[in-house]
PDB file of C-alpha atoms and ligand atoms in Angstrom:
ATOM      1  CA  MET A   1      40.192   5.488-138.243  1.00 60.00           C
ATOM      2  CA  ASP A   2      42.393   8.569-139.393  1.00 62.00           C
ATOM      3  CA  ARG A   3      40.675  11.442-140.857  1.00 66.00           C
ATOM      4  CA  ALA A   4      41.567  11.212-144.271  1.00 63.00           C
ATOM      5  CA  THR A   5      39.788   7.527-144.516  1.00 60.00           C
ATOM      6  CA  LEU A   6      36.746   9.376-142.366  1.00 64.00           C
ATOM      7  CA  ARG A   7      37.143  12.150-144.924  1.00 65.00           C
ATOM      8  CA  HIS A   8      36.987   9.536-147.963  1.00 59.00           C
ATOM      9  CA  TYR A   9      33.937   8.192-146.624  1.00 59.00           C
ATOM     10  CA  LEU A  10      31.906  11.457-145.775  1.00 63.00           C
ATOM     11  CA  THR A  11      32.983  13.016-149.261  1.00 62.00           C
ATOM     12  CA  PHE A  12      31.422   9.842-150.734  1.00 60.00           C
ATOM     13  CA  TYR A  13      28.294  10.084-148.718  1.00 59.00           C
ATOM     14  CA  ARG A  14      28.101  13.881-149.946  1.00 62.00           C
ATOM     15  CA  ASP A  15      28.473  13.142-153.387  1.00 59.00           C
ATOM     16  CA  LEU A  16      25.114  11.269-153.253  1.00 58.00           C
ATOM     17  CA  GLY A  17      23.506  14.314-151.843  1.00 57.00           C
ATOM     18  CA  VAL A  18      23.380  12.614-148.531  1.00 58.00           C
ATOM     19  CA  LYS A  19      23.794  15.721-145.916  1.00 55.00           C
ATOM     20  CA  SER A  20      24.021  13.784-142.576  1.00 52.00           C
ATOM     21  CA  VAL A  21      24.824  10.484-141.784  1.00 53.00           C
ATOM     22  CA  PHE A  22      24.782   8.186-138.603  1.00 46.00           C
ATOM     23  CA  VAL A  23      27.800   6.118-137.893  1.00 46.00           C
ATOM     24  CA  GLY A  24      28.308   2.664-135.946  1.00 41.00           C
ATOM     25  CA  GLY A  25      25.550   0.665-134.150  1.00 37.00           C
ATOM     26  CA  GLU A  26      23.708   3.473-132.532  1.00 36.00           C
ATOM     27  CA  THR A  27      20.162   4.111-132.843  1.00 35.00           C
ATOM     28  CA  GLU A  28      18.758   6.854-134.371  1.00 35.00           C
ATOM     29  CA  GLU A  29      17.129   8.721-131.772  1.00 35.00           C
ATOM     30  CA  SER A  30      20.571   8.355-129.734  1.00 33.00           C
ATOM     31  CA  ALA A  31      23.466   8.985-132.321  1.00 33.00           C
ATOM     32  CA  SER A  32      24.404  12.239-133.570  1.00 33.00           C
ATOM     33  CA  PRO A  33      24.806  13.703-136.741  1.00 32.00           C
ATOM     34  CA  VAL A  34      28.157  13.558-138.418  1.00 34.00           C
ATOM     35  CA  GLU A  35      28.462  16.162-141.358  1.00 34.00           C
ATOM     36  CA  THR A  36      31.849  16.698-143.536  1.00 33.00           C
ATOM     37  CA  GLU A  37      34.453  19.046-142.555  1.00 32.00           C
ATOM     38  CA  GLU A  38      33.610  21.324-145.491  1.00 32.00           C
ATOM     39  CA  HIS A  39      30.288  22.105-143.347  1.00 33.00           C
ATOM     40  CA  GLY A  40      32.445  23.144-140.782  1.00 31.00           C
ATOM     41  CA  VAL A  41      31.623  20.765-138.252  1.00 31.00           C
ATOM     42  CA  GLU A  42      33.777  18.242-136.530  1.00 33.00           C
ATOM     43  CA  PRO A  43      32.919  14.583-136.232  1.00 35.00           C
ATOM     44  CA  THR A  44      31.219  13.619-133.287  1.00 33.00           C
ATOM     45  CA  ASN A  45      33.017  10.530-131.494  1.00 34.00           C
ATOM     46  CA  PRO A  46      33.455   7.788-130.805  1.00 33.00           C
ATOM     47  CA  LEU A  47      33.710   6.976-134.784  1.00 35.00           C
ATOM     48  CA  GLU A  48      34.031   3.387-135.522  1.00 36.00           C
ATOM     49  CA  PRO A  49      35.010   2.838-139.101  1.00 32.00           C
ATOM     50  CA  PRO A  50      31.647   1.620-141.320  1.00 33.00           C
ATOM     51  CA  GLN A  51      32.156  -1.501-141.584  1.00 35.00           C
ATOM     52  CA  ALA A  52      29.545  -2.349-144.461  1.00 36.00           C
ATOM     53  CA  PHE A  53      27.440   0.380-146.112  1.00 38.00           C
ATOM     54  CA  SER A  54      24.131  -0.528-144.896  1.00 40.00           C
ATOM     55  CA  ARG A  55      25.579   0.537-141.498  1.00 36.00           C
ATOM     56  CA  VAL A  56      25.520   3.981-142.692  1.00 40.00           C
ATOM     57  CA  ASP A  57      21.857   5.033-142.371  1.00 46.00           C
ATOM     58  CA  LEU A  58      20.465   8.281-144.093  1.00 53.00           C
ATOM     59  CA  VAL A  59      18.334  10.664-142.165  1.00 49.00           C
ATOM     60  CA  ASP A  60      15.028  11.529-142.787  1.00 54.00           C
ATOM     61  CA  SER A  61      15.727  14.994-144.219  1.00 65.00           C
ATOM     62  CA  SER A  62      12.498  17.113-144.152  1.00 78.00           C
ATOM     63  CA  ASP A  63      13.993  19.276-146.838  1.00 85.00           C
ATOM     64  CA  ASP A  64      14.710  16.453-149.456  1.00 94.00           C
ATOM     65  CA  ASN A  65      12.669  16.102-152.551  1.00 96.00           C
ATOM     66  CA  LEU A  66      12.242  13.612-155.734  1.00 97.00           C
ATOM     67  CA  GLU A  67      13.955  16.822-157.914  1.00 96.00           C
ATOM     68  CA  ARG A  68      17.023  16.933-155.745  1.00 96.00           C
ATOM     69  CA  ILE A  69      17.863  13.295-155.818  1.00 96.00           C
ATOM     70  CA  ARG A  70      17.430  13.310-159.682  1.00 97.00           C
ATOM     71  CA  GLN A  71      19.630  16.360-159.273  1.00 96.00           C
ATOM     72  CA  ASP A  72      22.136  14.890-156.996  1.00 95.00           C
ATOM     73  CA  MET A  73      22.506  11.911-159.208  1.00 96.00           C
ATOM     74  CA  GLY A  74      23.361  13.659-162.267  1.00 97.00           C
ATOM     75  CA  ASP A  75      25.359  11.857-164.989  1.00 97.00           C
ATOM     76  CA  CYS A  76      26.179   9.521-162.262  1.00 97.00           C
ATOM     77  CA  LYS A  77      28.718   7.363-162.818  1.00 97.00           C
ATOM     78  CA  ARG A  78      29.207   6.314-159.124  1.00 96.00           C
ATOM     79  CA  CYS A  79      29.291   2.365-160.235  1.00 97.00           C
ATOM     80  CA  ARG A  80      30.217   0.183-162.787  1.00 96.00           C
ATOM     81  CA  LEU A  81      26.872   0.278-164.444  1.00 98.00           C
ATOM     82  CA  GLY A  82      27.257   3.434-165.508  1.00 97.00           C
ATOM     83  CA  ALA A  83      29.732   2.836-167.929  1.00 96.00           C
ATOM     84  CA  GLY A  84      26.963   0.661-170.321  1.00 95.00           C
ATOM     85  CA  ARG A  85      23.787   2.448-169.733  1.00 98.00           C
ATOM     86  CA  ASN A  86      21.671   4.657-172.175  1.00 98.00           C
ATOM     87  CA  LYS A  87      19.610   6.250-169.467  1.00 98.00           C
ATOM     88  CA  ILE A  88      19.500   6.447-166.342  1.00 98.00           C
ATOM     89  CA  VAL A  89      15.784   5.329-165.220  1.00 98.00           C
ATOM     90  CA  PHE A  90      14.993   7.106-161.758  1.00 98.00           C
ATOM     91  CA  GLY A  91      11.513   6.150-161.242  1.00 98.00           C
ATOM     92  CA  SER A  92       7.861   7.376-162.515  1.00 98.00           C
ATOM     93  CA  GLY A  93       4.498   7.631-160.937  1.00 98.00           C
ATOM     94  CA  HIS A  94       2.568  10.112-158.486  1.00 98.00           C
ATOM     95  CA  VAL A  95       4.795  11.999-156.641  1.00 96.00           C
ATOM     96  CA  GLU A  96       2.116  11.648-153.555  1.00 97.00           C
ATOM     97  CA  ALA A  97       1.700   7.833-154.048  1.00 98.00           C
ATOM     98  CA  ARG A  98       0.343   5.876-151.468  1.00 98.00           C
ATOM     99  CA  LEU A  99       1.825   2.670-152.757  1.00 98.00           C
ATOM    100  CA  VAL A 100       5.498   1.901-154.227  1.00 98.00           C
ATOM    101  CA  PHE A 101       6.750  -0.427-156.426  1.00 98.00           C
ATOM    102  CA  VAL A 102      10.522  -1.497-156.313  1.00 98.00           C
ATOM    103  CA  GLY A 103      11.900  -3.893-159.073  1.00 98.00           C
ATOM    104  CA  GLU A 104      15.383  -4.982-159.590  1.00 98.00           C
ATOM    105  CA  GLY A 105      16.873  -2.589-162.481  1.00 98.00           C
ATOM    106  CA  PRO A 106      16.182  -1.568-165.951  1.00 98.00           C
ATOM    107  CA  GLY A 107      15.971  -3.848-168.924  1.00 97.00           C
ATOM    108  CA  ALA A 108      16.412  -3.497-172.703  1.00 97.00           C
ATOM    109  CA  ASP A 109      13.430  -1.383-173.198  1.00 98.00           C
ATOM    110  CA  GLU A 110      13.540   0.912-169.729  1.00 98.00           C
ATOM    111  CA  ASP A 111      17.467   1.853-170.593  1.00 98.00           C
ATOM    112  CA  GLU A 112      15.812   2.962-174.057  1.00 98.00           C
ATOM    113  CA  GLN A 113      13.129   4.637-172.706  1.00 98.00           C
ATOM    114  CA  GLY A 114      14.305   6.227-169.503  1.00 98.00           C
ATOM    115  CA  LEU A 115      11.196   4.600-167.693  1.00 98.00           C
ATOM    116  CA  PRO A 116      10.795   1.629-165.454  1.00 98.00           C
ATOM    117  CA  PHE A 117       8.452  -1.231-166.031  1.00 98.00           C
ATOM    118  CA  VAL A 118       7.782  -0.358-169.788  1.00 98.00           C
ATOM    119  CA  GLY A 119       8.899  -3.667-171.625  1.00 96.00           C
ATOM    120  CA  ARG A 120       6.498  -6.860-171.676  1.00 96.00           C
ATOM    121  CA  ALA A 121       7.171  -7.259-167.356  1.00 97.00           C
ATOM    122  CA  GLY A 122       5.992  -3.827-167.280  1.00 98.00           C
ATOM    123  CA  GLN A 123       2.936  -4.316-169.482  1.00 97.00           C
ATOM    124  CA  LEU A 124       2.007  -7.240-167.153  1.00 97.00           C
ATOM    125  CA  LEU A 125       2.655  -5.250-163.911  1.00 98.00           C
ATOM    126  CA  THR A 126      -0.132  -2.468-165.366  1.00 98.00           C
ATOM    127  CA  GLN A 127      -2.194  -4.948-166.240  1.00 97.00           C
ATOM    128  CA  MET A 128      -1.963  -6.464-162.582  1.00 97.00           C
ATOM    129  CA  ILE A 129      -2.368  -3.191-161.140  1.00 98.00           C
ATOM    130  CA  ASP A 130      -4.917  -1.932-163.256  1.00 98.00           C
ATOM    131  CA  GLY A 131      -6.945  -5.499-163.622  1.00 97.00           C
ATOM    132  CA  THR A 132      -6.954  -6.486-159.555  1.00 96.00           C
ATOM    133  CA  ALA A 133      -7.869  -2.615-158.496  1.00 97.00           C
ATOM    134  CA  GLY A 134     -10.578  -3.043-161.366  1.00 97.00           C
ATOM    135  CA  LYS A 135     -12.104  -6.280-160.165  1.00 96.00           C
ATOM    136  CA  GLU A 136     -11.577  -5.364-156.335  1.00 96.00           C
ATOM    137  CA  GLY A 137     -13.528  -2.182-156.845  1.00 96.00           C
ATOM    138  CA  LEU A 138     -10.578  -0.095-155.855  1.00 96.00           C
ATOM    139  CA  ALA A 139     -10.256   3.050-158.129  1.00 95.00           C
ATOM    140  CA  ILE A 140      -6.642   2.789-158.911  1.00 96.00           C
ATOM    141  CA  ARG A 141      -4.684   2.601-161.951  1.00 98.00           C
ATOM    142  CA  ARG A 142      -0.999   2.695-162.322  1.00 98.00           C
ATOM    143  CA  PRO A 143      -0.425   6.674-162.764  1.00 98.00           C
ATOM    144  CA  ASP A 144      -1.534   6.350-159.061  1.00 98.00           C
ATOM    145  CA  VAL A 145       1.315   4.494-157.794  1.00 98.00           C
ATOM    146  CA  TYR A 146       5.286   4.895-157.679  1.00 98.00           C
ATOM    147  CA  ILE A 147       7.347   2.722-159.611  1.00 98.00           C
ATOM    148  CA  CYS A 148      11.485   2.344-159.321  1.00 98.00           C
ATOM    149  CA  ASN A 149      14.182   0.008-159.274  1.00 98.00           C
ATOM    150  CA  VAL A 150      17.097  -0.609-156.825  1.00 98.00           C
ATOM    151  CA  VAL A 151      19.506   0.187-159.477  1.00 98.00           C
ATOM    152  CA  LYS A 152      19.104   2.953-161.718  1.00 98.00           C
ATOM    153  CA  CYS A 153      20.929   1.911-164.477  1.00 98.00           C
ATOM    154  CA  ARG A 154      20.806  -1.511-166.580  1.00 98.00           C
ATOM    155  CA  PRO A 155      23.188  -4.373-165.652  1.00 98.00           C
ATOM    156  CA  PRO A 156      25.133  -5.288-169.028  1.00 97.00           C
ATOM    157  CA  GLU A 157      22.760  -8.351-170.022  1.00 95.00           C
ATOM    158  CA  ASN A 158      20.281  -7.980-168.113  1.00 94.00           C
ATOM    159  CA  ARG A 159      22.471  -9.435-165.008  1.00 97.00           C
ATOM    160  CA  THR A 160      21.567  -9.488-161.560  1.00 97.00           C
ATOM    161  CA  PRO A 161      23.103  -6.361-159.929  1.00 97.00           C
ATOM    162  CA  GLU A 162      26.325  -6.884-157.720  1.00 97.00           C
ATOM    163  CA  PRO A 163      25.963  -6.064-153.916  1.00 95.00           C
ATOM    164  CA  ASP A 164      28.093  -3.049-154.112  1.00 96.00           C
ATOM    165  CA  GLU A 165      25.854  -1.562-157.119  1.00 97.00           C
ATOM    166  CA  MET A 166      22.988  -2.369-154.782  1.00 97.00           C
ATOM    167  CA  GLU A 167      24.505  -0.742-152.046  1.00 95.00           C
ATOM    168  CA  ILE A 168      25.697   2.436-154.016  1.00 96.00           C
ATOM    169  CA  CYS A 169      22.336   3.133-155.905  1.00 97.00           C
ATOM    170  CA  GLY A 170      20.626   2.104-152.839  1.00 96.00           C
ATOM    171  CA  GLN A 171      21.251   5.095-151.447  1.00 95.00           C
ATOM    172  CA  PHE A 172      19.247   6.884-154.147  1.00 97.00           C
ATOM    173  CA  LEU A 173      16.164   4.453-153.614  1.00 97.00           C
ATOM    174  CA  PHE A 174      16.286   5.285-149.599  1.00 96.00           C
ATOM    175  CA  ARG A 175      15.968   8.623-150.103  1.00 96.00           C
ATOM    176  CA  GLN A 176      13.194   8.268-152.694  1.00 97.00           C
ATOM    177  CA  LEU A 177      11.191   6.108-150.109  1.00 97.00           C
ATOM    178  CA  MET A 178      11.751   8.501-147.265  1.00 96.00           C
ATOM    179  CA  VAL A 179      10.820  11.170-149.378  1.00 96.00           C
ATOM    180  CA  LEU A 180       7.548   9.333-150.720  1.00 97.00           C
ATOM    181  CA  ARG A 181       6.603   7.848-147.367  1.00 97.00           C
ATOM    182  CA  PRO A 182       4.385   5.573-149.007  1.00 98.00           C
ATOM    183  CA  ARG A 183       1.421   3.478-146.849  1.00 98.00           C
ATOM    184  CA  ALA A 184       3.214   0.242-147.995  1.00 98.00           C
ATOM    185  CA  ILE A 185       6.045  -1.047-150.180  1.00 98.00           C
ATOM    186  CA  CYS A 186       5.563  -4.158-153.082  1.00 98.00           C
ATOM    187  CA  THR A 187       9.049  -5.509-153.793  1.00 98.00           C
ATOM    188  CA  LEU A 188       9.009  -7.222-156.872  1.00 98.00           C
ATOM    189  CA  GLY A 189      11.138 -10.133-156.895  1.00 97.00           C
ATOM    190  CA  ALA A 190      14.122 -11.494-154.707  1.00 96.00           C
ATOM    191  CA  THR A 191      16.802  -8.841-155.279  1.00 96.00           C
ATOM    192  CA  ALA A 192      14.556  -5.682-154.396  1.00 97.00           C
ATOM    193  CA  THR A 193      13.250  -7.610-151.593  1.00 97.00           C
ATOM    194  CA  LYS A 194      16.591  -8.624-150.800  1.00 96.00           C
ATOM    195  CA  ALA A 195      17.842  -4.883-151.246  1.00 96.00           C
ATOM    196  CA  LEU A 196      14.983  -3.709-148.638  1.00 96.00           C
ATOM    197  CA  LEU A 197      14.809  -6.486-145.884  1.00 95.00           C
ATOM    198  CA  ASP A 198      18.599  -7.663-145.963  1.00 83.00           C
ATOM    199  CA  THR A 199      17.380 -11.282-145.630  1.00 89.00           C
ATOM    200  CA  ARG A 200      18.973 -14.319-146.767  1.00 87.00           C
ATOM    201  CA  GLU A 201      15.329 -15.963-147.098  1.00 92.00           C
ATOM    202  CA  GLY A 202      14.192 -16.759-150.797  1.00 94.00           C
ATOM    203  CA  ILE A 203      11.541 -15.182-152.314  1.00 96.00           C
ATOM    204  CA  THR A 204       9.331 -18.156-152.295  1.00 95.00           C
ATOM    205  CA  LYS A 205       8.870 -17.965-148.284  1.00 96.00           C
ATOM    206  CA  LEU A 206       8.772 -14.465-148.010  1.00 97.00           C
ATOM    207  CA  ARG A 207       6.074 -13.507-150.500  1.00 97.00           C
ATOM    208  CA  GLY A 208       2.632 -12.797-149.381  1.00 97.00           C
ATOM    209  CA  ARG A 209       3.852 -12.001-145.810  1.00 97.00           C
ATOM    210  CA  TRP A 210       3.914  -8.392-144.457  1.00 97.00           C
ATOM    211  CA  GLN A 211       7.601  -7.136-143.752  1.00 97.00           C
ATOM    212  CA  LYS A 212       8.983  -3.753-142.874  1.00 96.00           C
ATOM    213  CA  TRP A 213      11.595  -1.053-144.186  1.00 97.00           C
ATOM    214  CA  ARG A 214      12.092   1.083-141.371  1.00 94.00           C
ATOM    215  CA  ASP A 215       8.176   1.955-140.137  1.00 94.00           C
ATOM    216  CA  ILE A 216       6.586   1.002-143.830  1.00 97.00           C
ATOM    217  CA  PRO A 217       4.890  -2.123-144.324  1.00 98.00           C
ATOM    218  CA  VAL A 218       6.721  -4.252-147.298  1.00 98.00           C
ATOM    219  CA  MET A 219       4.437  -6.941-149.095  1.00 98.00           C
ATOM    220  CA  PRO A 220       7.329  -9.144-151.359  1.00 98.00           C
ATOM    221  CA  THR A 221       6.161 -10.550-154.319  1.00 98.00           C
ATOM    222  CA  TYR A 222       7.351 -12.167-157.584  1.00 97.00           C
ATOM    223  CA  HIS A 223       8.650 -10.194-160.468  1.00 97.00           C
ATOM    224  CA  PRO A 224       6.475  -9.634-163.105  1.00 97.00           C
ATOM    225  CA  SER A 225       9.138 -11.013-165.540  1.00 95.00           C
ATOM    226  CA  TYR A 226       9.202 -14.646-163.698  1.00 96.00           C
ATOM    227  CA  LEU A 227       5.561 -14.983-163.850  1.00 95.00           C
ATOM    228  CA  LEU A 228       5.848 -14.500-167.660  1.00 94.00           C
ATOM    229  CA  ARG A 229       7.167 -17.632-168.062  1.00 90.00           C
ATOM    230  CA  PRO A 230       4.460 -20.250-169.279  1.00 84.00           C
ATOM    231  CA  TYR A 231       5.387 -22.742-166.433  1.00 84.00           C
ATOM    232  CA  ASN A 232       4.515 -20.512-163.341  1.00 83.00           C
ATOM    233  CA  GLN A 233       0.756 -20.334-163.417  1.00 85.00           C
ATOM    234  CA  ASN A 234       0.730 -20.522-159.380  1.00 92.00           C
ATOM    235  CA  ALA A 235       2.893 -18.205-159.071  1.00 95.00           C
ATOM    236  CA  LYS A 236       0.889 -15.787-161.064  1.00 93.00           C
ATOM    237  CA  ARG A 237      -2.127 -16.634-158.750  1.00 95.00           C
ATOM    238  CA  GLU A 238      -0.079 -15.885-155.818  1.00 97.00           C
ATOM    239  CA  ALA A 239       1.465 -12.773-157.005  1.00 97.00           C
ATOM    240  CA  TRP A 240      -2.406 -11.784-157.704  1.00 96.00           C
ATOM    241  CA  GLU A 241      -3.164 -12.655-154.087  1.00 97.00           C
ATOM    242  CA  ASP A 242      -0.272 -10.653-153.046  1.00 98.00           C
ATOM    243  CA  LEU A 243      -1.623  -7.577-154.773  1.00 98.00           C
ATOM    244  CA  LYS A 244      -4.730  -7.608-153.848  1.00 97.00           C
ATOM    245  CA  LYS A 245      -3.549  -7.603-149.741  1.00 97.00           C
ATOM    246  CA  VAL A 246      -1.220  -4.650-150.934  1.00 98.00           C
ATOM    247  CA  LEU A 247      -4.136  -2.728-152.886  1.00 98.00           C
ATOM    248  CA  HIS A 248      -6.692  -3.342-149.998  1.00 97.00           C
ATOM    249  CA  TYR A 249      -4.534  -2.482-147.027  1.00 97.00           C
ATOM    250  CA  VAL A 250      -3.550   0.965-148.899  1.00 98.00           C
ATOM    251  CA  TYR A 251      -6.659   1.860-150.323  1.00 97.00           C
ATOM    252  CA  ASP A 252      -9.494   0.434-148.209  1.00 95.00           C
ATOM    253  CA  GLU A 253     -11.853   3.397-146.970  1.00 90.00           C
ATOM    254  CA  PRO A 254     -11.923   3.433-144.365  1.00 87.00           C
ATOM    255  CA  ALA A 255      -8.371   2.123-143.761  1.00 89.00           C
ATOM    256  CA  ARG A 256      -8.020  -0.775-141.682  1.00 88.00           C
ATOM    257  CA  PRO A 257      -5.045  -2.336-139.703  1.00 89.00           C
ATOM    258  CA  LEU A 258      -2.153  -4.435-141.356  1.00 91.00           C
ATOM    259  CA  SER A 259      -3.254  -7.046-139.153  1.00 88.00           C
ATOM    260  CA  ASP A 260      -6.174  -7.490-141.123  1.00 88.00           C
ATOM    261  CA  PHE A 261      -4.394  -8.466-144.179  1.00 87.00           C
TER     262      PHE A 261
HETATM  263  S1  SF4 B   1      23.374   2.258-161.416  1.00 80.09           S
HETATM  264 FE1  SF4 B   1      23.080   4.286-159.772  1.00 80.09          FE
HETATM  265  S2  SF4 B   1      24.823   4.269-158.611  1.00 80.09           S
HETATM  266 FE2  SF4 B   1      25.419   3.186-160.622  1.00 80.09          FE
HETATM  267  S3  SF4 B   1      25.803   4.485-162.180  1.00 80.09           S
HETATM  268 FE3  SF4 B   1      23.757   4.169-162.325  1.00 80.09          FE
HETATM  269  S4  SF4 B   1      22.385   5.833-161.106  1.00 80.09           S
HETATM  270 FE4  SF4 B   1      24.807   5.459-160.445  1.00 80.09          FE
END
């Protein structure tokens, strides 16, 4: 890769707020950090062209935090979704949440209020969290968890986000998750599950089975908007089962190993 192209990539990631990246197929432990020339550090070699955005991993930066991520996002127009939104929906919840829910993207209500999961699907999610935790004897309510989406701006006509939009905005999601470092993540629906797990398997196959994003357990389940459809009663029961597993894994005291669930 020539230096101009390299500079272009590094500037792009710096604008996302990424201070260091690993490039190529090396492991995180063995790779050397690469910083922009503006930071006065020459790129280390060998430098392979980034063949896909997903090959460039964020470093867990110990001085990162949610406020800084939001500041780095600014009045973001880094992908085409920025053009049609009203409000960026960054995420909300407890900043020390042990459980994070990740959905696909904001809908109309969320776009208007700037908050995730506040429409009908959001109300169902709240009922699911509060109701399941209550029945299972766990003193957990929605404000105790953190909720965000893969893309932070509403896609037009609520369409599924495009892969490049998820790649770009996903960098902010990854930073949120690295800062929060929850005990588990629950992905809501196929899009969020694919964004984190980079899989081709459908949600009906993946749901209810523990996966991992980096070293964090991930439980994929259905998106609440899917559960709102009247003919999906089975899916509703399955989603409740998935949620029960996650809540017990995260909040049972004393903590039990993942293999128990
Ligand atoms: S969806 Fe994400 S990357 Fe795209 S404009 Fe909105 S905040 Fe920026």
